[in-house]
Every structure is written in structure tokens, then in C-alpha cells.
Amino acid sequence: MSTAIDDGLWSAIGDPTRRRVIDLLLAEGQGTATTLSANLPVTRQAVAKHLAVLDRSGLVRSAPAGRERRYRVDEAQLARAVAQLNSVGAMWDARLQRIKRLAEAIQRAENAEK
């Protein structure tokens, strides 16, 4: 599984409404724009647009269901997003540790001069 950062994926996840759509799909297993909009403070048309973005990023997959499309979370793509998040988190943890060590070294040097 690649942990290279995918800007399109993170752009899709970056919107709070889309994250809520993903949460709802995970809780329910599947949904349509109509069923999802009943649980969101946006219109069915807005939900359909959010679902289209999530579909393009690969986070959801859709199948026809009558006049609508039924959506499910693509668990492999979601796992990829989680792996990327963990990778970025580890990178920032390492950076913060380096900053801490530098600050401690500066503090020790300042204390030694006194």
C-alpha cells in the first residue's frame, strides 16, 4: 500500500460535509443522495455533488439503484487515506522532536553561559 500523499484524496476529505457523508456511509453501509441528505444540513443536490467528488477521489463507489445511485465507501481507498495520515503524522512527530532537541540544546547553552 502506497503512502505517497494524494492531494486529490485529501482535497476530497478536507471538506467537513464530505467527512460526514463518509461517516454516514460507514455507519449505514450504503446510501443514496436522498437518504444521506435526510441526515445532513444540506440539500439532496449538494449531497449529490459531494458524492461526485468522493467518487472521483475513489473514496466511494456507486451503483445504479432505480432513479438514483447507491454509494458505499471503498474501504481500500479509505485505508490508503488512513495510511497517508499516519505517515504525515509520523513525519510531523519527528520534526517536532528535532525542534524540541534544538530548543533544549539552546537552553542548555544559555544556562552554561550564566
PDB file of N, CA and C in Angstrom:
ATOM      1  N   MET A   1       0.850  -1.172   0.000  1.00  0.00           N
ATOM      2  CA  MET A   1       0.000   0.000   0.000  1.00  0.00           C
ATOM      3  C   MET A   1       0.896   1.236   0.000  1.00  0.00           C
ATOM      4  N   SER A   2       0.676   2.142  -0.930  1.00  0.00           N
ATOM      5  CA  SER A   2       1.471   3.349  -1.051  1.00  0.00           C
ATOM      6  C   SER A   2       1.024   4.398  -0.038  1.00  0.00           C
ATOM      7  N   THR A   3       2.010   5.083   0.539  1.00  0.00           N
ATOM      8  CA  THR A   3       1.661   6.169   1.451  1.00  0.00           C
ATOM      9  C   THR A   3       2.046   7.519   0.862  1.00  0.00           C
ATOM     10  N   ALA A   4       2.345   7.565  -0.457  1.00  0.00           N
ATOM     11  CA  ALA A   4       2.615   8.839  -1.102  1.00  0.00           C
ATOM     12  C   ALA A   4       1.368   9.707  -0.964  1.00  0.00           C
ATOM     13  N   ILE A   5       1.569  10.977  -0.717  1.00  0.00           N
ATOM     14  CA  ILE A   5       0.455  11.880  -0.470  1.00  0.00           C
ATOM     15  C   ILE A   5      -0.311  12.134  -1.765  1.00  0.00           C
ATOM     16  N   ASP A   6      -1.606  11.968  -1.709  1.00  0.00           N
ATOM     17  CA  ASP A   6      -2.503  12.150  -2.840  1.00  0.00           C
ATOM     18  C   ASP A   6      -3.343  13.400  -2.578  1.00  0.00           C
ATOM     19  N   ASP A   7      -2.991  14.505  -3.230  1.00  0.00           N
ATOM     20  CA  ASP A   7      -3.670  15.771  -2.991  1.00  0.00           C
ATOM     21  C   ASP A   7      -5.154  15.709  -3.321  1.00  0.00           C
ATOM     22  N   GLY A   8      -5.523  14.985  -4.370  1.00  0.00           N
ATOM     23  CA  GLY A   8      -6.938  14.859  -4.725  1.00  0.00           C
ATOM     24  C   GLY A   8      -7.732  14.163  -3.638  1.00  0.00           C
ATOM     25  N   LEU A   9      -7.144  13.141  -3.073  1.00  0.00           N
ATOM     26  CA  LEU A   9      -7.778  12.407  -1.985  1.00  0.00           C
ATOM     27  C   LEU A   9      -7.971  13.315  -0.776  1.00  0.00           C
ATOM     28  N   TRP A  10      -6.925  14.072  -0.418  1.00  0.00           N
ATOM     29  CA  TRP A  10      -7.023  14.939   0.754  1.00  0.00           C
ATOM     30  C   TRP A  10      -7.899  16.145   0.516  1.00  0.00           C
ATOM     31  N   SER A  11      -7.980  16.586  -0.728  1.00  0.00           N
ATOM     32  CA  SER A  11      -8.910  17.661  -1.051  1.00  0.00           C
ATOM     33  C   SER A  11     -10.344  17.185  -0.827  1.00  0.00           C
ATOM     34  N   ALA A  12     -10.619  15.951  -1.233  1.00  0.00           N
ATOM     35  CA  ALA A  12     -11.966  15.386  -1.043  1.00  0.00           C
ATOM     36  C   ALA A  12     -12.284  15.217   0.433  1.00  0.00           C
ATOM     37  N   ILE A  13     -11.338  14.756   1.206  1.00  0.00           N
ATOM     38  CA  ILE A  13     -11.553  14.520   2.632  1.00  0.00           C
ATOM     39  C   ILE A  13     -11.581  15.834   3.413  1.00  0.00           C
ATOM     40  N   GLY A  14     -10.979  16.874   2.860  1.00  0.00           N
ATOM     41  CA  GLY A  14     -10.848  18.138   3.564  1.00  0.00           C
ATOM     42  C   GLY A  14     -12.146  18.842   3.894  1.00  0.00           C
ATOM     43  N   ASP A  15     -13.207  18.506   3.216  1.00  0.00           N
ATOM     44  CA  ASP A  15     -14.489  19.170   3.451  1.00  0.00           C
ATOM     45  C   ASP A  15     -15.254  18.469   4.565  1.00  0.00           C
ATOM     46  N   PRO A  16     -15.727  19.215   5.574  1.00  0.00           N
ATOM     47  CA  PRO A  16     -16.425  18.576   6.698  1.00  0.00           C
ATOM     48  C   PRO A  16     -17.719  17.862   6.293  1.00  0.00           C
ATOM     49  N   THR A  17     -18.419  18.374   5.299  1.00  0.00           N
ATOM     50  CA  THR A  17     -19.648  17.692   4.866  1.00  0.00           C
ATOM     51  C   THR A  17     -19.306  16.350   4.235  1.00  0.00           C
ATOM     52  N   ARG A  18     -18.239  16.307   3.450  1.00  0.00           N
ATOM     53  CA  ARG A  18     -17.846  15.031   2.834  1.00  0.00           C
ATOM     54  C   ARG A  18     -17.390  14.038   3.894  1.00  0.00           C
ATOM     55  N   ARG A  19     -16.697  14.526   4.927  1.00  0.00           N
ATOM     56  CA  ARG A  19     -16.314  13.607   6.014  1.00  0.00           C
ATOM     57  C   ARG A  19     -17.560  13.061   6.700  1.00  0.00           C
ATOM     58  N   ARG A  20     -18.565  13.882   6.872  1.00  0.00           N
ATOM     59  CA  ARG A  20     -19.825  13.429   7.490  1.00  0.00           C
ATOM     60  C   ARG A  20     -20.515  12.419   6.577  1.00  0.00           C
ATOM     61  N   VAL A  21     -20.483  12.643   5.265  1.00  0.00           N
ATOM     62  CA  VAL A  21     -21.059  11.683   4.315  1.00  0.00           C
ATOM     63  C   VAL A  21     -20.360  10.334   4.464  1.00  0.00           C
ATOM     64  N   ILE A  22     -19.037  10.357   4.550  1.00  0.00           N
ATOM     65  CA  ILE A  22     -18.285   9.107   4.732  1.00  0.00           C
ATOM     66  C   ILE A  22     -18.698   8.434   6.038  1.00  0.00           C
ATOM     67  N   ASP A  23     -18.810   9.221   7.114  1.00  0.00           N
ATOM     68  CA  ASP A  23     -19.242   8.661   8.401  1.00  0.00           C
ATOM     69  C   ASP A  23     -20.605   7.983   8.283  1.00  0.00           C
ATOM     70  N   LEU A  24     -21.541   8.657   7.610  1.00  0.00           N
ATOM     71  CA  LEU A  24     -22.889   8.098   7.456  1.00  0.00           C
ATOM     72  C   LEU A  24     -22.864   6.813   6.633  1.00  0.00           C
ATOM     73  N   LEU A  25     -22.074   6.824   5.557  1.00  0.00           N
ATOM     74  CA  LEU A  25     -21.988   5.617   4.725  1.00  0.00           C
ATOM     75  C   LEU A  25     -21.357   4.465   5.499  1.00  0.00           C
ATOM     76  N   LEU A  26     -20.358   4.760   6.305  1.00  0.00           N
ATOM     77  CA  LEU A  26     -19.742   3.705   7.110  1.00  0.00           C
ATOM     78  C   LEU A  26     -20.731   3.154   8.130  1.00  0.00           C
ATOM     79  N   ALA A  27     -21.523   4.033   8.726  1.00  0.00           N
ATOM     80  CA  ALA A  27     -22.492   3.595   9.738  1.00  0.00           C
ATOM     81  C   ALA A  27     -23.631   2.790   9.120  1.00  0.00           C
ATOM     82  N   GLU A  28     -24.099   3.216   7.964  1.00  0.00           N
ATOM     83  CA  GLU A  28     -25.256   2.570   7.329  1.00  0.00           C
ATOM     84  C   GLU A  28     -24.864   1.486   6.330  1.00  0.00           C
ATOM     85  N   GLY A  29     -23.632   1.484   5.882  1.00  0.00           N
ATOM     86  CA  GLY A  29     -23.192   0.510   4.888  1.00  0.00           C
ATOM     87  C   GLY A  29     -23.353   0.997   3.466  1.00  0.00           C
ATOM     88  N   GLN A  30     -24.372   1.789   3.227  1.00  0.00           N
ATOM     89  CA  GLN A  30     -24.615   2.340   1.891  1.00  0.00           C
ATOM     90  C   GLN A  30     -25.644   3.455   2.004  1.00  0.00           C
ATOM     91  N   GLY A  31     -25.826   4.195   0.920  1.00  0.00           N
ATOM     92  CA  GLY A  31     -26.831   5.248   0.932  1.00  0.00           C
ATOM     93  C   GLY A  31     -26.940   5.921  -0.417  1.00  0.00           C
ATOM     94  N   THR A  32     -28.010   6.653  -0.583  1.00  0.00           N
ATOM     95  CA  THR A  32     -28.231   7.460  -1.782  1.00  0.00           C
ATOM     96  C   THR A  32     -28.143   8.926  -1.379  1.00  0.00           C
ATOM     97  N   ALA A  33     -28.094   9.789  -2.360  1.00  0.00           N
ATOM     98  CA  ALA A  33     -28.078  11.221  -2.057  1.00  0.00           C
ATOM     99  C   ALA A  33     -29.309  11.601  -1.236  1.00  0.00           C
ATOM    100  N   THR A  34     -30.439  10.999  -1.543  1.00  0.00           N
ATOM    101  CA  THR A  34     -31.679  11.306  -0.825  1.00  0.00           C
ATOM    102  C   THR A  34     -31.609  10.853   0.623  1.00  0.00           C
ATOM    103  N   THR A  35     -31.202   9.606   0.858  1.00  0.00           N
ATOM    104  CA  THR A  35     -31.161   9.101   2.234  1.00  0.00           C
ATOM    105  C   THR A  35     -30.109   9.829   3.058  1.00  0.00           C
ATOM    106  N   LEU A  36     -28.986  10.167   2.434  1.00  0.00           N
ATOM    107  CA  LEU A  36     -27.929  10.870   3.153  1.00  0.00           C
ATOM    108  C   LEU A  36     -28.342  12.303   3.479  1.00  0.00           C
ATOM    109  N   SER A  37     -29.038  12.959   2.569  1.00  0.00           N
ATOM    110  CA  SER A  37     -29.423  14.356   2.798  1.00  0.00           C
ATOM    111  C   SER A  37     -30.386  14.491   3.970  1.00  0.00           C
ATOM    112  N   ALA A  38     -31.100  13.428   4.291  1.00  0.00           N
ATOM    113  CA  ALA A  38     -32.013  13.467   5.439  1.00  0.00           C
ATOM    114  C   ALA A  38     -31.248  13.642   6.752  1.00  0.00           C
ATOM    115  N   ASN A  39     -29.958  13.298   6.753  1.00  0.00           N
ATOM    116  CA  ASN A  39     -29.136  13.387   7.966  1.00  0.00           C
ATOM    117  C   ASN A  39     -28.107  14.512   7.911  1.00  0.00           C
ATOM    118  N   LEU A  40     -28.224  15.368   6.923  1.00  0.00           N
ATOM    119  CA  LEU A  40     -27.254  16.445   6.750  1.00  0.00           C
ATOM    120  C   LEU A  40     -27.971  17.785   6.594  1.00  0.00           C
ATOM    121  N   PRO A  41     -27.298  18.881   6.951  1.00  0.00           N
ATOM    122  CA  PRO A  41     -27.932  20.190   6.838  1.00  0.00           C
ATOM    123  C   PRO A  41     -27.782  20.814   5.445  1.00  0.00           C
ATOM    124  N   VAL A  42     -27.743  19.970   4.409  1.00  0.00           N
ATOM    125  CA  VAL A  42     -27.619  20.454   3.036  1.00  0.00           C
ATOM    126  C   VAL A  42     -28.662  19.747   2.169  1.00  0.00           C
ATOM    127  N   THR A  43     -28.875  20.275   0.981  1.00  0.00           N
ATOM    128  CA  THR A  43     -29.881  19.717   0.083  1.00  0.00           C
ATOM    129  C   THR A  43     -29.409  18.412  -0.538  1.00  0.00           C
ATOM    130  N   ARG A  44     -30.343  17.689  -1.115  1.00  0.00           N
ATOM    131  CA  ARG A  44     -30.027  16.457  -1.824  1.00  0.00           C
ATOM    132  C   ARG A  44     -29.060  16.741  -2.974  1.00  0.00           C
ATOM    133  N   GLN A  45     -29.260  17.870  -3.668  1.00  0.00           N
ATOM    134  CA  GLN A  45     -28.377  18.226  -4.782  1.00  0.00           C
ATOM    135  C   GLN A  45     -26.948  18.481  -4.296  1.00  0.00           C
ATOM    136  N   ALA A  46     -26.824  19.136  -3.136  1.00  0.00           N
ATOM    137  CA  ALA A  46     -25.491  19.377  -2.574  1.00  0.00           C
ATOM    138  C   ALA A  46     -24.829  18.054  -2.195  1.00  0.00           C
ATOM    139  N   VAL A  47     -25.601  17.154  -1.605  1.00  0.00           N
ATOM    140  CA  VAL A  47     -25.061  15.836  -1.242  1.00  0.00           C
ATOM    141  C   VAL A  47     -24.605  15.100  -2.504  1.00  0.00           C
ATOM    142  N   ALA A  48     -25.391  15.190  -3.574  1.00  0.00           N
ATOM    143  CA  ALA A  48     -25.021  14.530  -4.836  1.00  0.00           C
ATOM    144  C   ALA A  48     -23.687  15.076  -5.352  1.00  0.00           C
ATOM    145  N   LYS A  49     -23.468  16.381  -5.226  1.00  0.00           N
ATOM    146  CA  LYS A  49     -22.198  16.971  -5.662  1.00  0.00           C
ATOM    147  C   LYS A  49     -21.049  16.494  -4.776  1.00  0.00           C
ATOM    148  N   HIS A  50     -21.277  16.426  -3.475  1.00  0.00           N
ATOM    149  CA  HIS A  50     -20.237  15.912  -2.570  1.00  0.00           C
ATOM    150  C   HIS A  50     -19.923  14.450  -2.892  1.00  0.00           C
ATOM    151  N   LEU A  51     -20.950  13.669  -3.171  1.00  0.00           N
ATOM    152  CA  LEU A  51     -20.738  12.259  -3.526  1.00  0.00           C
ATOM    153  C   LEU A  51     -19.938  12.138  -4.816  1.00  0.00           C
ATOM    154  N   ALA A  52     -20.173  13.036  -5.768  1.00  0.00           N
ATOM    155  CA  ALA A  52     -19.415  13.009  -7.026  1.00  0.00           C
ATOM    156  C   ALA A  52     -17.929  13.260  -6.765  1.00  0.00           C
ATOM    157  N   VAL A  53     -17.615  14.183  -5.872  1.00  0.00           N
ATOM    158  CA  VAL A  53     -16.216  14.450  -5.520  1.00  0.00           C
ATOM    159  C   VAL A  53     -15.602  13.219  -4.848  1.00  0.00           C
ATOM    160  N   LEU A  54     -16.334  12.636  -3.917  1.00  0.00           N
ATOM    161  CA  LEU A  54     -15.837  11.436  -3.231  1.00  0.00           C
ATOM    162  C   LEU A  54     -15.660  10.274  -4.209  1.00  0.00           C
ATOM    163  N   ASP A  55     -16.553  10.177  -5.178  1.00  0.00           N
ATOM    164  CA  ASP A  55     -16.455   9.127  -6.194  1.00  0.00           C
ATOM    165  C   ASP A  55     -15.214   9.334  -7.062  1.00  0.00           C
ATOM    166  N   ARG A  56     -14.966  10.575  -7.480  1.00  0.00           N
ATOM    167  CA  ARG A  56     -13.781  10.862  -8.308  1.00  0.00           C
ATOM    168  C   ARG A  56     -12.494  10.564  -7.553  1.00  0.00           C
ATOM    169  N   SER A  57     -12.492  10.775  -6.249  1.00  0.00           N
ATOM    170  CA  SER A  57     -11.287  10.511  -5.456  1.00  0.00           C
ATOM    171  C   SER A  57     -11.126   9.025  -5.136  1.00  0.00           C
ATOM    172  N   GLY A  58     -12.170   8.242  -5.416  1.00  0.00           N
ATOM    173  CA  GLY A  58     -12.114   6.809  -5.161  1.00  0.00           C
ATOM    174  C   GLY A  58     -12.549   6.409  -3.766  1.00  0.00           C
ATOM    175  N   LEU A  59     -12.968   7.375  -2.950  1.00  0.00           N
ATOM    176  CA  LEU A  59     -13.378   7.055  -1.581  1.00  0.00           C
ATOM    177  C   LEU A  59     -14.726   6.358  -1.513  1.00  0.00           C
ATOM    178  N   VAL A  60     -15.568   6.569  -2.502  1.00  0.00           N
ATOM    179  CA  VAL A  60     -16.846   5.854  -2.570  1.00  0.00           C
ATOM    180  C   VAL A  60     -16.986   5.240  -3.954  1.00  0.00           C
ATOM    181  N   ARG A  61     -17.776   4.209  -4.012  1.00  0.00           N
ATOM    182  CA  ARG A  61     -18.134   3.548  -5.268  1.00  0.00           C
ATOM    183  C   ARG A  61     -19.647   3.586  -5.373  1.00  0.00           C
ATOM    184  N   SER A  62     -20.144   3.684  -6.589  1.00  0.00           N
ATOM    185  CA  SER A  62     -21.595   3.771  -6.750  1.00  0.00           C
ATOM    186  C   SER A  62     -22.095   2.726  -7.733  1.00  0.00           C
ATOM    187  N   ALA A  63     -23.384   2.426  -7.584  1.00  0.00           N
ATOM    188  CA  ALA A  63     -24.073   1.506  -8.487  1.00  0.00           C
ATOM    189  C   ALA A  63     -25.489   2.047  -8.681  1.00  0.00           C
ATOM    190  N   PRO A  64     -26.047   1.864  -9.879  1.00  0.00           N
ATOM    191  CA  PRO A  64     -27.414   2.338 -10.105  1.00  0.00           C
ATOM    192  C   PRO A  64     -28.402   1.627  -9.180  1.00  0.00           C
ATOM    193  N   ALA A  65     -29.379   2.399  -8.694  1.00  0.00           N
ATOM    194  CA  ALA A  65     -30.458   1.857  -7.860  1.00  0.00           C
ATOM    195  C   ALA A  65     -31.728   2.599  -8.244  1.00  0.00           C
ATOM    196  N   GLY A  66     -32.405   2.096  -9.249  1.00  0.00           N
ATOM    197  CA  GLY A  66     -33.587   2.796  -9.749  1.00  0.00           C
ATOM    198  C   GLY A  66     -33.182   4.113 -10.381  1.00  0.00           C
ATOM    199  N   ARG A  67     -33.814   5.184  -9.939  1.00  0.00           N
ATOM    200  CA  ARG A  67     -33.502   6.502 -10.498  1.00  0.00           C
ATOM    201  C   ARG A  67     -32.314   7.159  -9.809  1.00  0.00           C
ATOM    202  N   GLU A  68     -31.792   6.536  -8.775  1.00  0.00           N
ATOM    203  CA  GLU A  68     -30.660   7.104  -8.042  1.00  0.00           C
ATOM    204  C   GLU A  68     -29.458   6.179  -8.130  1.00  0.00           C
ATOM    205  N   ARG A  69     -28.411   6.592  -7.455  1.00  0.00           N
ATOM    206  CA  ARG A  69     -27.211   5.772  -7.334  1.00  0.00           C
ATOM    207  C   ARG A  69     -27.025   5.460  -5.860  1.00  0.00           C
ATOM    208  N   ARG A  70     -26.639   4.238  -5.587  1.00  0.00           N
ATOM    209  CA  ARG A  70     -26.375   3.799  -4.216  1.00  0.00           C
ATOM    210  C   ARG A  70     -24.853   3.824  -4.024  1.00  0.00           C
ATOM    211  N   TYR A  71     -24.411   4.436  -2.943  1.00  0.00           N
ATOM    212  CA  TYR A  71     -22.988   4.631  -2.674  1.00  0.00           C
ATOM    213  C   TYR A  71     -22.536   3.801  -1.486  1.00  0.00           C
ATOM    214  N   ARG A  72     -21.298   3.329  -1.573  1.00  0.00           N
ATOM    215  CA  ARG A  72     -20.626   2.610  -0.494  1.00  0.00           C
ATOM    216  C   ARG A  72     -19.206   3.159  -0.393  1.00  0.00           C
ATOM    217  N   VAL A  73     -18.644   3.119   0.807  1.00  0.00           N
ATOM    218  CA  VAL A  73     -17.253   3.534   0.996  1.00  0.00           C
ATOM    219  C   VAL A  73     -16.346   2.459   0.411  1.00  0.00           C
ATOM    220  N   ASP A  74     -15.334   2.892  -0.325  1.00  0.00           N
ATOM    221  CA  ASP A  74     -14.313   1.974  -0.816  1.00  0.00           C
ATOM    222  C   ASP A  74     -13.293   1.822   0.314  1.00  0.00           C
ATOM    223  N   GLU A  75     -13.349   0.697   0.998  1.00  0.00           N
ATOM    224  CA  GLU A  75     -12.530   0.503   2.196  1.00  0.00           C
ATOM    225  C   GLU A  75     -11.041   0.490   1.891  1.00  0.00           C
ATOM    226  N   ALA A  76     -10.647   0.032   0.715  1.00  0.00           N
ATOM    227  CA  ALA A  76      -9.223   0.026   0.360  1.00  0.00           C
ATOM    228  C   ALA A  76      -8.718   1.462   0.214  1.00  0.00           C
ATOM    229  N   GLN A  77      -9.500   2.314  -0.407  1.00  0.00           N
ATOM    230  CA  GLN A  77      -9.094   3.715  -0.573  1.00  0.00           C
ATOM    231  C   GLN A  77      -9.108   4.444   0.773  1.00  0.00           C
ATOM    232  N   LEU A  78     -10.073   4.123   1.614  1.00  0.00           N
ATOM    233  CA  LEU A  78     -10.111   4.721   2.947  1.00  0.00           C
ATOM    234  C   LEU A  78      -8.888   4.279   3.750  1.00  0.00           C
ATOM    235  N   ALA A  79      -8.505   3.018   3.636  1.00  0.00           N
ATOM    236  CA  ALA A  79      -7.304   2.521   4.319  1.00  0.00           C
ATOM    237  C   ALA A  79      -6.061   3.244   3.799  1.00  0.00           C
ATOM    238  N   ARG A  80      -6.048   3.536   2.511  1.00  0.00           N
ATOM    239  CA  ARG A  80      -4.940   4.293   1.919  1.00  0.00           C
ATOM    240  C   ARG A  80      -4.873   5.694   2.526  1.00  0.00           C
ATOM    241  N   ALA A  81      -6.030   6.323   2.700  1.00  0.00           N
ATOM    242  CA  ALA A  81      -6.076   7.655   3.310  1.00  0.00           C
ATOM    243  C   ALA A  81      -5.571   7.604   4.745  1.00  0.00           C
ATOM    244  N   VAL A  82      -5.967   6.578   5.488  1.00  0.00           N
ATOM    245  CA  VAL A  82      -5.517   6.431   6.874  1.00  0.00           C
ATOM    246  C   VAL A  82      -4.002   6.230   6.910  1.00  0.00           C
ATOM    247  N   ALA A  83      -3.478   5.430   5.997  1.00  0.00           N
ATOM    248  CA  ALA A  83      -2.028   5.204   5.944  1.00  0.00           C
ATOM    249  C   ALA A  83      -1.292   6.506   5.641  1.00  0.00           C
ATOM    250  N   GLN A  84      -1.856   7.309   4.741  1.00  0.00           N
ATOM    251  CA  GLN A  84      -1.236   8.598   4.438  1.00  0.00           C
ATOM    252  C   GLN A  84      -1.259   9.508   5.656  1.00  0.00           C
ATOM    253  N   LEU A  85      -2.373   9.528   6.352  1.00  0.00           N
ATOM    254  CA  LEU A  85      -2.490  10.355   7.549  1.00  0.00           C
ATOM    255  C   LEU A  85      -1.473   9.911   8.599  1.00  0.00           C
ATOM    256  N   ASN A  86      -1.329   8.617   8.794  1.00  0.00           N
ATOM    257  CA  ASN A  86      -0.346   8.095   9.752  1.00  0.00           C
ATOM    258  C   ASN A  86       1.071   8.477   9.337  1.00  0.00           C
ATOM    259  N   SER A  87       1.351   8.428   8.041  1.00  0.00           N
ATOM    260  CA  SER A  87       2.672   8.782   7.533  1.00  0.00           C
ATOM    261  C   SER A  87       2.970  10.259   7.774  1.00  0.00           C
ATOM    262  N   VAL A  88       2.006  11.106   7.481  1.00  0.00           N
ATOM    263  CA  VAL A  88       2.182  12.541   7.704  1.00  0.00           C
ATOM    264  C   VAL A  88       2.332  12.823   9.198  1.00  0.00           C
ATOM    265  N   GLY A  89       1.528  12.147  10.022  1.00  0.00           N
ATOM    266  CA  GLY A  89       1.622  12.324  11.471  1.00  0.00           C
ATOM    267  C   GLY A  89       2.990  11.934  11.998  1.00  0.00           C
ATOM    268  N   ALA A  90       3.523  10.820  11.517  1.00  0.00           N
ATOM    269  CA  ALA A  90       4.845  10.368  11.954  1.00  0.00           C
ATOM    270  C   ALA A  90       5.924  11.360  11.517  1.00  0.00           C
ATOM    271  N   MET A  91       5.778  11.903  10.322  1.00  0.00           N
ATOM    272  CA  MET A  91       6.742  12.884   9.822  1.00  0.00           C
ATOM    273  C   MET A  91       6.733  14.135  10.711  1.00  0.00           C
ATOM    274  N   TRP A  92       5.550  14.608  11.073  1.00  0.00           N
ATOM    275  CA  TRP A  92       5.457  15.795  11.928  1.00  0.00           C
ATOM    276  C   TRP A  92       5.931  15.500  13.344  1.00  0.00           C
ATOM    277  N   ASP A  93       5.666  14.324  13.846  1.00  0.00           N
ATOM    278  CA  ASP A  93       6.190  13.948  15.167  1.00  0.00           C
ATOM    279  C   ASP A  93       7.711  14.009  15.168  1.00  0.00           C
ATOM    280  N   ALA A  94       8.336  13.490  14.114  1.00  0.00           N
ATOM    281  CA  ALA A  94       9.796  13.511  14.016  1.00  0.00           C
ATOM    282  C   ALA A  94      10.311  14.950  13.934  1.00  0.00           C
ATOM    283  N   ARG A  95       9.641  15.790  13.167  1.00  0.00           N
ATOM    284  CA  ARG A  95      10.044  17.200  13.069  1.00  0.00           C
ATOM    285  C   ARG A  95       9.933  17.896  14.425  1.00  0.00           C
ATOM    286  N   LEU A  96       8.838  17.659  15.122  1.00  0.00           N
ATOM    287  CA  LEU A  96       8.653  18.286  16.432  1.00  0.00           C
ATOM    288  C   LEU A  96       9.703  17.811  17.431  1.00  0.00           C
ATOM    289  N   GLN A  97      10.084  16.552  17.360  1.00  0.00           N
ATOM    290  CA  GLN A  97      11.140  16.039  18.243  1.00  0.00           C
ATOM    291  C   GLN A  97      12.473  16.728  17.947  1.00  0.00           C
ATOM    292  N   ARG A  98      12.765  16.963  16.663  1.00  0.00           N
ATOM    293  CA  ARG A  98      14.006  17.672  16.305  1.00  0.00           C
ATOM    294  C   ARG A  98      13.966  19.107  16.845  1.00  0.00           C
ATOM    295  N   ILE A  99      12.830  19.770  16.715  1.00  0.00           N
ATOM    296  CA  ILE A  99      12.690  21.135  17.230  1.00  0.00           C
ATOM    297  C   ILE A  99      12.876  21.141  18.744  1.00  0.00           C
ATOM    298  N   LYS A 100      12.291  20.160  19.413  1.00  0.00           N
ATOM    299  CA  LYS A 100      12.430  20.069  20.873  1.00  0.00           C
ATOM    300  C   LYS A 100      13.891  19.886  21.263  1.00  0.00           C
ATOM    301  N   ARG A 101      14.597  19.001  20.556  1.00  0.00           N
ATOM    302  CA  ARG A 101      16.014  18.776  20.869  1.00  0.00           C
ATOM    303  C   ARG A 101      16.828  20.047  20.644  1.00  0.00           C
ATOM    304  N   LEU A 102      16.539  20.778  19.576  1.00  0.00           N
ATOM    305  CA  LEU A 102      17.244  22.038  19.319  1.00  0.00           C
ATOM    306  C   LEU A 102      16.962  23.058  20.420  1.00  0.00           C
ATOM    307  N   ALA A 103      15.702  23.177  20.808  1.00  0.00           N
ATOM    308  CA  ALA A 103      15.340  24.127  21.867  1.00  0.00           C
ATOM    309  C   ALA A 103      16.026  23.753  23.178  1.00  0.00           C
ATOM    310  N   GLU A 104      16.081  22.470  23.496  1.00  0.00           N
ATOM    311  CA  GLU A 104      16.758  22.026  24.710  1.00  0.00           C
ATOM    312  C   GLU A 104      18.256  22.312  24.658  1.00  0.00           C
ATOM    313  N   ALA A 105      18.863  22.125  23.481  1.00  0.00           N
ATOM    314  CA  ALA A 105      20.294  22.404  23.329  1.00  0.00           C
ATOM    315  C   ALA A 105      20.562  23.896  23.490  1.00  0.00           C
ATOM    316  N   ILE A 106      19.694  24.725  22.949  1.00  0.00           N
ATOM    317  CA  ILE A 106      19.851  26.183  23.094  1.00  0.00           C
ATOM    318  C   ILE A 106      19.712  26.562  24.565  1.00  0.00           C
ATOM    319  N   GLN A 107      18.724  25.974  25.246  1.00  0.00           N
ATOM    320  CA  GLN A 107      18.514  26.252  26.671  1.00  0.00           C
ATOM    321  C   GLN A 107      19.732  25.835  27.495  1.00  0.00           C
ATOM    322  N   ARG A 108      20.292  24.664  27.189  1.00  0.00           N
ATOM    323  CA  ARG A 108      21.478  24.202  27.914  1.00  0.00           C
ATOM    324  C   ARG A 108      22.656  25.141  27.682  1.00  0.00           C
ATOM    325  N   ALA A 109      22.827  25.610  26.449  1.00  0.00           N
ATOM    326  CA  ALA A 109      23.915  26.526  26.119  1.00  0.00           C
ATOM    327  C   ALA A 109      23.749  27.850  26.835  1.00  0.00           C
ATOM    328  N   GLU A 110      22.525  28.340  26.892  1.00  0.00           N
ATOM    329  CA  GLU A 110      22.255  29.597  27.591  1.00  0.00           C
ATOM    330  C   GLU A 110      22.521  29.448  29.091  1.00  0.00           C
ATOM    331  N   ASN A 111      22.123  28.326  29.661  1.00  0.00           N
ATOM    332  CA  ASN A 111      22.354  28.071  31.086  1.00  0.00           C
ATOM    333  C   ASN A 111      23.828  27.925  31.391  1.00  0.00           C
ATOM    334  N   ALA A 112      24.588  27.359  30.463  1.00  0.00           N
ATOM    335  CA  ALA A 112      26.033  27.163  30.673  1.00  0.00           C
ATOM    336  C   ALA A 112      26.759  28.505  30.641  1.00  0.00           C
ATOM    337  N   GLU A 113      26.257  29.465  29.903  1.00  0.00           N
ATOM    338  CA  GLU A 113      26.900  30.789  29.809  1.00  0.00           C
ATOM    339  C   GLU A 113      26.671  31.613  31.070  1.00  0.00           C
ATOM    340  N   LYS A 114      25.696  31.269  31.875  1.00  0.00           N
ATOM    341  CA  LYS A 114      25.371  32.063  33.062  1.00  0.00           C
ATOM    342  C   LYS A 114      26.288  31.790  34.176  1.00  0.00           C
TER     343      LYS A 114
END
